[in-house]
Short mmCIF file of C-alpha atoms and ligand atoms in Angstrom, two decimals:
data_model
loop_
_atom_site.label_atom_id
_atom_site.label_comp_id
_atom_site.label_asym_id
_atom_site.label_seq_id
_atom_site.Cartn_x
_atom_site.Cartn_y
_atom_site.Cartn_z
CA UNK A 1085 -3.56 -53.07 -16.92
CA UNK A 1086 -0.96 -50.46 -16.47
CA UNK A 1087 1.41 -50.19 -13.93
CA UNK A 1088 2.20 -46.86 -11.37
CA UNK A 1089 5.52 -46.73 -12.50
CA UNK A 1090 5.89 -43.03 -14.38
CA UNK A 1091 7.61 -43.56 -17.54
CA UNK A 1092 9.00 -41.10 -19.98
CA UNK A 1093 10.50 -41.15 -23.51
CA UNK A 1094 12.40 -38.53 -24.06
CA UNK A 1095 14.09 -36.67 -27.37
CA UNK A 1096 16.89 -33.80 -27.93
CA UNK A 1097 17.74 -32.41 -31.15
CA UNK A 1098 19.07 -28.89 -29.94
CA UNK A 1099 22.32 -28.82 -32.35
CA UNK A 1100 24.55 -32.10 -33.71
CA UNK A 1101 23.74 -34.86 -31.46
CA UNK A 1102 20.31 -37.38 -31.93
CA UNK A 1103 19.63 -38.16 -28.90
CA UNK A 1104 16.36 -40.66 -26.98
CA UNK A 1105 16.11 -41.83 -23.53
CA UNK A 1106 13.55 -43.92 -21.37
CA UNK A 1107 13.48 -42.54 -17.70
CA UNK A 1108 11.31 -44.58 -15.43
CA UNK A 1109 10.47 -43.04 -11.93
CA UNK A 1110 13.23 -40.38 -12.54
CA UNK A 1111 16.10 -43.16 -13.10
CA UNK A 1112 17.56 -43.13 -16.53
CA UNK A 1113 16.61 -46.85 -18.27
CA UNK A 1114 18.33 -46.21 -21.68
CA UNK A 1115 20.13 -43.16 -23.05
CA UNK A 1116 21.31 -42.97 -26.91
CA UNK A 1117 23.41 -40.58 -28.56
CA UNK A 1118 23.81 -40.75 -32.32
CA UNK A 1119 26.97 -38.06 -33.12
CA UNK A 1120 27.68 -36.42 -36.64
CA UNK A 1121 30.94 -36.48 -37.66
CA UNK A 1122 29.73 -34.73 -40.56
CA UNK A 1123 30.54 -31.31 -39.47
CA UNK A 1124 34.28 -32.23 -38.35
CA UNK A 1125 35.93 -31.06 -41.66
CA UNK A 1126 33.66 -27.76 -41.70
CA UNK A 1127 35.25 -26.30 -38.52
CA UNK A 1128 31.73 -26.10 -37.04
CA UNK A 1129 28.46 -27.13 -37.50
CA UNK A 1130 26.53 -26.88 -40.32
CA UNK A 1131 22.51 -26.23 -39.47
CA UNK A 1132 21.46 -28.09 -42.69
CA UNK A 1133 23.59 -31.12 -42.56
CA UNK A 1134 22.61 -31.55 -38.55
CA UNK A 1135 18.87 -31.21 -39.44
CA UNK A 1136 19.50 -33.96 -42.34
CA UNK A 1137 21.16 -36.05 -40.02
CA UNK A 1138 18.83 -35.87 -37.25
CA UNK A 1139 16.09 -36.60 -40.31
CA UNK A 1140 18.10 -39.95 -40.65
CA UNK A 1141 18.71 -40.85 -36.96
CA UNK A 1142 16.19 -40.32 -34.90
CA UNK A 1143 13.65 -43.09 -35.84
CA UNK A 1144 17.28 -45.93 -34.98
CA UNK A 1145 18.01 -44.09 -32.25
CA UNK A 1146 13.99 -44.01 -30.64
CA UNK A 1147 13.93 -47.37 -31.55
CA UNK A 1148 17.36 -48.60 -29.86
CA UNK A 1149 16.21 -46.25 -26.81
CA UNK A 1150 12.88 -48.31 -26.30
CA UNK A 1151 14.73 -51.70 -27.04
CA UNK A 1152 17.62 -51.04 -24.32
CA UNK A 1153 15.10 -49.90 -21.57
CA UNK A 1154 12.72 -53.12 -22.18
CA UNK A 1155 9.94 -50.28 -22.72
CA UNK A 1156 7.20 -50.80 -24.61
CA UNK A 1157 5.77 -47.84 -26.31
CA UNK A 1158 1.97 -48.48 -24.57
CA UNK A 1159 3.55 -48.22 -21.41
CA UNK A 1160 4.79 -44.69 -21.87
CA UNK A 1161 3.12 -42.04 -20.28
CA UNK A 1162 4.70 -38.97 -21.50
CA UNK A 1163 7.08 -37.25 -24.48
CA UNK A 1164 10.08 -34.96 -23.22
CA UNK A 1165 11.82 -32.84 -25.47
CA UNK A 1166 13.70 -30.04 -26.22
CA UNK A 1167 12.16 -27.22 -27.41
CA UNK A 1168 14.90 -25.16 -27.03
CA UNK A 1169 17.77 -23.28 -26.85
CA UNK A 1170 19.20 -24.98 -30.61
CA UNK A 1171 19.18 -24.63 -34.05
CA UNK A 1172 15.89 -24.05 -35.76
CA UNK A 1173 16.19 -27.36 -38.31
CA UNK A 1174 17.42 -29.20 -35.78
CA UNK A 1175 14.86 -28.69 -33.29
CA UNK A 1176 12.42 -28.45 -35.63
CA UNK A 1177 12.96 -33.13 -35.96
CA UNK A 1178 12.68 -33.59 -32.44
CA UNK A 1179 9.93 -31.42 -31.79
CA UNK A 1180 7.85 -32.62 -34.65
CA UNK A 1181 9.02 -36.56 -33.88
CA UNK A 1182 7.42 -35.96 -30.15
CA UNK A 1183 4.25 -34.34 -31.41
CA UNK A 1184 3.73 -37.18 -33.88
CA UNK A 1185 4.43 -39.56 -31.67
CA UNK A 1186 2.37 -38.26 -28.54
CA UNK A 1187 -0.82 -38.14 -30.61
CA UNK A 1188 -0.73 -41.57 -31.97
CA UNK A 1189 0.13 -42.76 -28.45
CA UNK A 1190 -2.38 -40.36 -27.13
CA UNK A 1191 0.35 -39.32 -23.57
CA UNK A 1192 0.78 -35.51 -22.92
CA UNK A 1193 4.09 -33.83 -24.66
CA UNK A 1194 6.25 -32.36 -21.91
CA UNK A 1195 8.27 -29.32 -23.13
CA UNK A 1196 11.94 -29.23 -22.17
CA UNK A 1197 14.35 -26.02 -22.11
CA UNK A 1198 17.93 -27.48 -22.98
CA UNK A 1199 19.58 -25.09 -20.79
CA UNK A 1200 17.54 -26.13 -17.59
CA UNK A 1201 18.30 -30.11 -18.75
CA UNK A 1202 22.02 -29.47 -18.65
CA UNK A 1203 21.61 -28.24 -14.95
CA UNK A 1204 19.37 -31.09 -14.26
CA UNK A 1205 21.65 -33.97 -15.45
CA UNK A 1206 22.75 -34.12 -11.93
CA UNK A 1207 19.85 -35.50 -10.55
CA UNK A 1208 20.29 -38.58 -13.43
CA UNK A 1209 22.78 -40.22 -10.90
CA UNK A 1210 22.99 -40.31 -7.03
CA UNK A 1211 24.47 -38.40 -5.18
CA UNK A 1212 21.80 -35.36 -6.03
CA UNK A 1213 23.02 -31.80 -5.17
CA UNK A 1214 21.19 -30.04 -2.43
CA UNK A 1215 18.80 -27.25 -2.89
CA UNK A 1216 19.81 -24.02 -2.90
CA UNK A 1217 23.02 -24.73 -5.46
CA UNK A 1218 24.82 -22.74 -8.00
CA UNK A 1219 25.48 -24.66 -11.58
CA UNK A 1220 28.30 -23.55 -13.93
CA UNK A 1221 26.80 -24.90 -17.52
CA UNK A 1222 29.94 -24.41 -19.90
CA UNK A 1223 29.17 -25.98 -23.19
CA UNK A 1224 29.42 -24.80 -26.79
CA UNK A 1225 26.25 -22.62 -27.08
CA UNK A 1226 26.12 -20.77 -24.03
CA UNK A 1227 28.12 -20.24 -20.29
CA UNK A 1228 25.98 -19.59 -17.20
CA UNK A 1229 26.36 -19.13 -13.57
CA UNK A 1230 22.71 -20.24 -12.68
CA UNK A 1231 21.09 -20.52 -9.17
CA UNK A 1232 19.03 -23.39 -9.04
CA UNK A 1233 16.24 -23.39 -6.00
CA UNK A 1234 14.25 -26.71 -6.41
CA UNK A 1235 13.53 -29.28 -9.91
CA UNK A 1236 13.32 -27.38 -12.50
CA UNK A 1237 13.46 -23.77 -10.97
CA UNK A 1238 16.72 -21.66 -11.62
CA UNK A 1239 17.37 -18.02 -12.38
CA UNK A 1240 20.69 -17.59 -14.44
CA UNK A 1241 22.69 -14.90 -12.47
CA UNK A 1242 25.17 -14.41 -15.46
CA UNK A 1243 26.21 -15.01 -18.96
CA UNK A 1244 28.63 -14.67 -21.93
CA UNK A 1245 27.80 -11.70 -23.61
CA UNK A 1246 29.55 -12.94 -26.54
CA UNK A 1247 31.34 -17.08 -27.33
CA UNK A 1248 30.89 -19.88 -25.00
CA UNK A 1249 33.36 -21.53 -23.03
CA UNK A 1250 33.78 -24.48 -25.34
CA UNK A 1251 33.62 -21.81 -28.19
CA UNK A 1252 36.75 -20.65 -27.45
CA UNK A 1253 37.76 -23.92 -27.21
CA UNK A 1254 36.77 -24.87 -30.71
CA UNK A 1255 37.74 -21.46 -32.48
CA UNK A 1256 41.43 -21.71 -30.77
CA UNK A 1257 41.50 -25.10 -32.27
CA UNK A 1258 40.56 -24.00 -35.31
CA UNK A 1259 42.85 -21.18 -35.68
CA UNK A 1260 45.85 -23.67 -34.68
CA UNK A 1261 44.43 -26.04 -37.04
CA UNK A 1262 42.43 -28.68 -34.86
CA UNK A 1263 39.32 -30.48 -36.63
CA UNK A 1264 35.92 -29.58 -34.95
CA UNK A 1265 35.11 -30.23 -31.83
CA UNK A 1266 38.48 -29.16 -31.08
CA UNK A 1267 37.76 -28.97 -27.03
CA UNK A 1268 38.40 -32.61 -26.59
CA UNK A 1269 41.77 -32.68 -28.35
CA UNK A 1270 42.81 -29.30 -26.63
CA UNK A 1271 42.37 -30.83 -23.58
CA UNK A 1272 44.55 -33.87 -24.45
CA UNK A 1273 47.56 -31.61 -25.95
CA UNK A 1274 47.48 -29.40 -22.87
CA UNK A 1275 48.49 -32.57 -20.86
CA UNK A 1276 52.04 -33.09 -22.85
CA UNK A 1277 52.62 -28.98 -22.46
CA UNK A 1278 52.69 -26.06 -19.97
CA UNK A 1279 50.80 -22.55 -19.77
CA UNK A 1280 53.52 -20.52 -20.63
CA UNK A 1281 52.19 -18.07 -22.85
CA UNK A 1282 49.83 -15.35 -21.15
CA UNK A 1283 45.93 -13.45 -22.97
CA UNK A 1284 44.49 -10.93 -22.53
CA UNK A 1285 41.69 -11.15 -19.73
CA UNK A 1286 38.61 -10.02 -19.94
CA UNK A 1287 36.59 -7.35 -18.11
CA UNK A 1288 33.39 -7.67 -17.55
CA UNK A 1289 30.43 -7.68 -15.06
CA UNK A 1290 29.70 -9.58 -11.81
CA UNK A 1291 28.87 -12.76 -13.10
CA UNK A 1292 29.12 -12.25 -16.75
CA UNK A 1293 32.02 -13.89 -19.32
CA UNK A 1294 33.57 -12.78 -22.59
CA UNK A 1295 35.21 -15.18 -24.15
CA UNK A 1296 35.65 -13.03 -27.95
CA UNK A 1297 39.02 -10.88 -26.59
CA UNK A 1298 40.70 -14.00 -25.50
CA UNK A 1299 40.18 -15.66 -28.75
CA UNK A 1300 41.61 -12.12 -30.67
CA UNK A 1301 44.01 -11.95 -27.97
CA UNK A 1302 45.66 -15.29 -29.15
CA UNK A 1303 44.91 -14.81 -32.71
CA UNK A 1304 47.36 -12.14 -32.77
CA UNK A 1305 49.67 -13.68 -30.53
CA UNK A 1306 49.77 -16.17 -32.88
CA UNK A 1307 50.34 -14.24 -36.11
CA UNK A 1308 53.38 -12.08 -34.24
CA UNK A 1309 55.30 -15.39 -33.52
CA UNK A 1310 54.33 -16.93 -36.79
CA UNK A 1311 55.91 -13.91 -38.51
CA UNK A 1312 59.00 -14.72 -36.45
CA UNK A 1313 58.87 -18.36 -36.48
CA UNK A 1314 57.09 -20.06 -39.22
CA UNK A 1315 57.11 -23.04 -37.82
CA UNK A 1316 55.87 -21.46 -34.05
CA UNK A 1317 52.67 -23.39 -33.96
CA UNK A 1318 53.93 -26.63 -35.00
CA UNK A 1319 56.81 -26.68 -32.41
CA UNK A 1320 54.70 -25.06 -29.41
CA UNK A 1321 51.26 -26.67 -30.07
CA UNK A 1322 51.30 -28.63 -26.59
CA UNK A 1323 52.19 -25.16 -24.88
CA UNK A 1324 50.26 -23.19 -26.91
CA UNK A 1325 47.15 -25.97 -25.90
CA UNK A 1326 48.06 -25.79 -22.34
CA UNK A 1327 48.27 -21.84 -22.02
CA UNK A 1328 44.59 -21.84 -23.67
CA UNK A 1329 42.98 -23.95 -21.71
CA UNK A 1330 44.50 -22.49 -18.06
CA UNK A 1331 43.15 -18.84 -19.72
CA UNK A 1332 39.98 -20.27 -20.17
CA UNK A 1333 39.54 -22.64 -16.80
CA UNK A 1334 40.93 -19.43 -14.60
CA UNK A 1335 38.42 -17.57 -15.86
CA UNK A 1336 35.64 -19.61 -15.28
CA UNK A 1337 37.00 -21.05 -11.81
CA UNK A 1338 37.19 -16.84 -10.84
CA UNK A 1339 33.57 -16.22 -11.77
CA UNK A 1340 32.09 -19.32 -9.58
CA UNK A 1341 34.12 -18.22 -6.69
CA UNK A 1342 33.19 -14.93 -6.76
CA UNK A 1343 29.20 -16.04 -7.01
CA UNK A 1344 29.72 -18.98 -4.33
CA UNK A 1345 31.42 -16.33 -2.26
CA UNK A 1346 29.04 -12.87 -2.45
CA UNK A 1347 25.57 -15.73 -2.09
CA UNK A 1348 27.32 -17.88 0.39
CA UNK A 1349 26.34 -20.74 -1.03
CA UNK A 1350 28.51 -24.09 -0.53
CA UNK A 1351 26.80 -26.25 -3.14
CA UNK A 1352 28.39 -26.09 -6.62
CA UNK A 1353 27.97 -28.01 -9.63
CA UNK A 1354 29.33 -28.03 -12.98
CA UNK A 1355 27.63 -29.16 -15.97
CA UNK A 1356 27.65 -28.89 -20.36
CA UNK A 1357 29.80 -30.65 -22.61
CA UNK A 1358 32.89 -27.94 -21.15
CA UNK A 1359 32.81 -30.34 -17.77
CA UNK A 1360 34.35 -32.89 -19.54
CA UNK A 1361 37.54 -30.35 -19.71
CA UNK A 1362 40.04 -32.53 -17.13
CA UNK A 1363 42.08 -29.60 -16.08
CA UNK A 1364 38.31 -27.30 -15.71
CA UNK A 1365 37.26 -30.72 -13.69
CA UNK A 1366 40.16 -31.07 -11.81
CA UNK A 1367 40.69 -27.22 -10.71
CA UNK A 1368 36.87 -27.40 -9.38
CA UNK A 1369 36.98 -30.02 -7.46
CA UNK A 1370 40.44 -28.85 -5.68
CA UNK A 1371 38.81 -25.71 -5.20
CA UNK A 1372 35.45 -26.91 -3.76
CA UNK A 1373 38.00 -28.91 -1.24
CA UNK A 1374 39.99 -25.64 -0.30
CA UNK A 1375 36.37 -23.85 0.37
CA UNK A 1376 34.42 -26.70 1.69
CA UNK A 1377 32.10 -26.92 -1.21
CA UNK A 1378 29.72 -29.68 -2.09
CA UNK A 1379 31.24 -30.37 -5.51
CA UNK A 1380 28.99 -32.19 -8.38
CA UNK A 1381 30.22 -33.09 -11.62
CA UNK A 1382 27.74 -35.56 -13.57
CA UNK A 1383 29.02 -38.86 -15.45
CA UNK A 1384 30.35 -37.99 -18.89
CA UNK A 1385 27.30 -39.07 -21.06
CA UNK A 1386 25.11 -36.90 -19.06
CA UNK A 1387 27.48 -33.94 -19.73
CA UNK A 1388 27.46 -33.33 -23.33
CA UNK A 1389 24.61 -33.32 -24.88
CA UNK A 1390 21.92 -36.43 -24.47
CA UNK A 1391 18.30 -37.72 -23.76
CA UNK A 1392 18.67 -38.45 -20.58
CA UNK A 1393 18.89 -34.55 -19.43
CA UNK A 1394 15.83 -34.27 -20.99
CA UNK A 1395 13.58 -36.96 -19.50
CA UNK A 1396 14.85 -36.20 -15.97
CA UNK A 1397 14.05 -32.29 -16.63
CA UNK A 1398 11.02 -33.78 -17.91
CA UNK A 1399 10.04 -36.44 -15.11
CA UNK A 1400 9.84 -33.36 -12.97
CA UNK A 1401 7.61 -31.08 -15.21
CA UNK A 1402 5.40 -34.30 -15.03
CA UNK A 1403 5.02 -34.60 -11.74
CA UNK A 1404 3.89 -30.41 -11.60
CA UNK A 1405 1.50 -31.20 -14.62
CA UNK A 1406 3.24 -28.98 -16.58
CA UNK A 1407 2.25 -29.96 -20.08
CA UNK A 1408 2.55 -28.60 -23.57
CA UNK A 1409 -0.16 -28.37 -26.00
CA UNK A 1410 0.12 -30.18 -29.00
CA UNK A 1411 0.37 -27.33 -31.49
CA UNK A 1412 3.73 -26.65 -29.75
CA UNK A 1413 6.58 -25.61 -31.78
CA UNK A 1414 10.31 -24.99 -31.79
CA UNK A 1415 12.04 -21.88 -29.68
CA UNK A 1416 15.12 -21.35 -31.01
CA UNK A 1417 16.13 -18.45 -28.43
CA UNK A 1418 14.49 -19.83 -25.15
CA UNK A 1419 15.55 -18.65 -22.37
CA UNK A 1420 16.09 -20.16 -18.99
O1 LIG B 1081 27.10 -29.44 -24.06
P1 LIG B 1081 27.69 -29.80 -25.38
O2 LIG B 1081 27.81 -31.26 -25.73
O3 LIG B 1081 26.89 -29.15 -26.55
C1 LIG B 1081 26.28 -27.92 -26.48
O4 LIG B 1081 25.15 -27.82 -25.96
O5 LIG B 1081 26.95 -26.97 -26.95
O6 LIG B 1081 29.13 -29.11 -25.46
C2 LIG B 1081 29.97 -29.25 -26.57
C3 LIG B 1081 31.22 -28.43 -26.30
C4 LIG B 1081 32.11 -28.25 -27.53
O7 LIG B 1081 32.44 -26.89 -27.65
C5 LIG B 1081 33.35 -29.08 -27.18
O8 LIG B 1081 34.55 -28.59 -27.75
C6 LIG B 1081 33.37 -28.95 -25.67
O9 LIG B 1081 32.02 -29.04 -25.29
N1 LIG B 1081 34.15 -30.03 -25.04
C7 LIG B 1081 35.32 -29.81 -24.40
C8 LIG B 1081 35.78 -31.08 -23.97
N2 LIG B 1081 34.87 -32.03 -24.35
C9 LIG B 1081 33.87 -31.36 -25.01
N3 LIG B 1081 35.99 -28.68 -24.16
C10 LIG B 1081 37.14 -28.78 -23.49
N4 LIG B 1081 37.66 -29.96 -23.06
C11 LIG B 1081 37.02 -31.12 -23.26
N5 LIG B 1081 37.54 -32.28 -22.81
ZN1 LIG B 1082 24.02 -28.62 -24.63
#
């Protein structure tokens, strides 16, 4: 006979990470991540290669999923997974994985937007943010200052109108050189240097962020000194690092202010692969001290990309009913 627990596999293929997770009663059981290296030496990721790779991965990583959470697949009520925001090839294996897998199991499929998982990766671990809260999701697809009113209902207030945070992240690195993701070792450069080098900064609306002047801005900072000093970038990287990250942090630290200030709201969060940034992580939560925030950064593994988003974004939708039909397919450009 089955039991009343509610119990949820869920399954996110958005971009370069294969990723399952068993959530039972909205507590994450198991939560798998299969990366691609693959795309390292192309400077960014290649759709075709990530779709290939997500081909190859996601059976292990369903299975390892199911093993770690002591699951077994008859006890699953439900299928979570992304729909979108992502890559269309990408997507595409998840999506088709879940239908597949749904029928033969014969449990609803429970559509998940990526964007709305990212912000709901705080409710994975205790303690949960309170209702009304503003989420800053900085990862490498998008940047959003979105008010979030209950599960799974959020308006986004503003947006990059053209890179993502960790966008400028990875196409500094790349100009100075870095292998892709070149966030991560940005972040650990800037710690041996100091921001002495100044961007431009952009101008833009309210709540919005441009991220494509900054990156110009230093590409032809860069080609000025170079001229000079051939071996500029070499002998400045850790400053260079530092004075890139700081432009990019201030920015973003401005823009939640601003929100948290004009909507007097006192309950911030952070969230997307960007939150793993130590200097971003460290300015918030000194600034949510200073103005008496609530601060809420998730764990690590629920920051980047992973599963576990999904099934929690998903436990909810379950609990509302709200299910897909089973001719569902892929939304590359959903919006929140
Ligand atoms: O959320 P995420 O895993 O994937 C997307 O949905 O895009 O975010 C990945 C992004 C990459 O741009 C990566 O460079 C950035 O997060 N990132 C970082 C750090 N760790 C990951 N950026 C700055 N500092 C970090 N420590
Ligand atoms: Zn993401």
């Amino acid at each position: 006979m089955k039991n009343n627990n509610i119990t949820i596999l869920a399954i996110e293929s958005s971009c370069d990470d294969t990723s399952a997770a068993v959530i039972q009663n909205g507590k994450v059981l198991s939560n798998k991540i299969a990366n691609q290296s693959v795309h390292a030496q192309y400077g960014g990721v290649v759709p075709e290669l990530a779709s290939r790779m997500h081909d190859k991965n996601i059976l292990p990583v369903v299975q390892a999923a199911l093993e770690t959470s002591g699951v077994d697949k008859s006890d699953l009520d439900g299928i979570a997974f992304t729909r979108g925001p992502g890559l269309l090839g990408s997507l595409i294996v998840g999506v088709n994985f879940a239908k597949s897998l749904a029928l033969g199991l014969n449990i609803p499929l429970i559509e998940v937007n990526h964007m709305e998982a990212h912000v709901m990766a705080h409710f994975a671990e205790e303690p949960h943010p309170q209702f009304p809260f503003l989420c800053l999701t900085v990862s490498g697809g998008h940047t959003q200052i979105v008010l979030v009113t209950d599960y799974n209902k959020m308006s986004v207030l503003g947006t990059t109108i053209d890179d993502a945070a960790g966008e400028a992240f990875d196409k500094t690195g790349k100009i100075l050189g870095l292998p892709y993701p070149a966030g991560p070792k940005i972040d650990k450069l800037a710690k041996e240097g100091k921001p002495i080098f100044e961007f431009a900064k952009p101008k833009v609306g309210e709540y919005d962020f441009s991220f494509s002047g900054l990156k110009t801005s230093i590409l032809y900072f860069l080609q000025k000194q170079v001229k000079a000093d051939p071996e500029f970038v070499n002998t400045h990287l850790n400053d260079i690092c530092a004075s890139v990250q700081s432009s990019i942090v201030n920015i973003l630290i401005a823009k939640i202010t601003l929100a948290a200030s004009n909507l007097k709201i006192n309950n911030i969060a952070l969230a997307g692969g960007v939150s793993a940034n130590s200097e971003l992580r460290s300015a918030f939560t000194d600034l949510g001290i200073k103005q008496q925030w609530n601060t809420y950064i998730p764990a690590f593994e629920y920051c980047t990309d992973n599963a576990a988003m999904i099934g929690i974004s998903g436990y909810y939708h379950y609990l509302n009913g709200n299910f897909s039909h089973q001719g569902v397919t892929p939304m590359p450009r959903m919006k929140i």
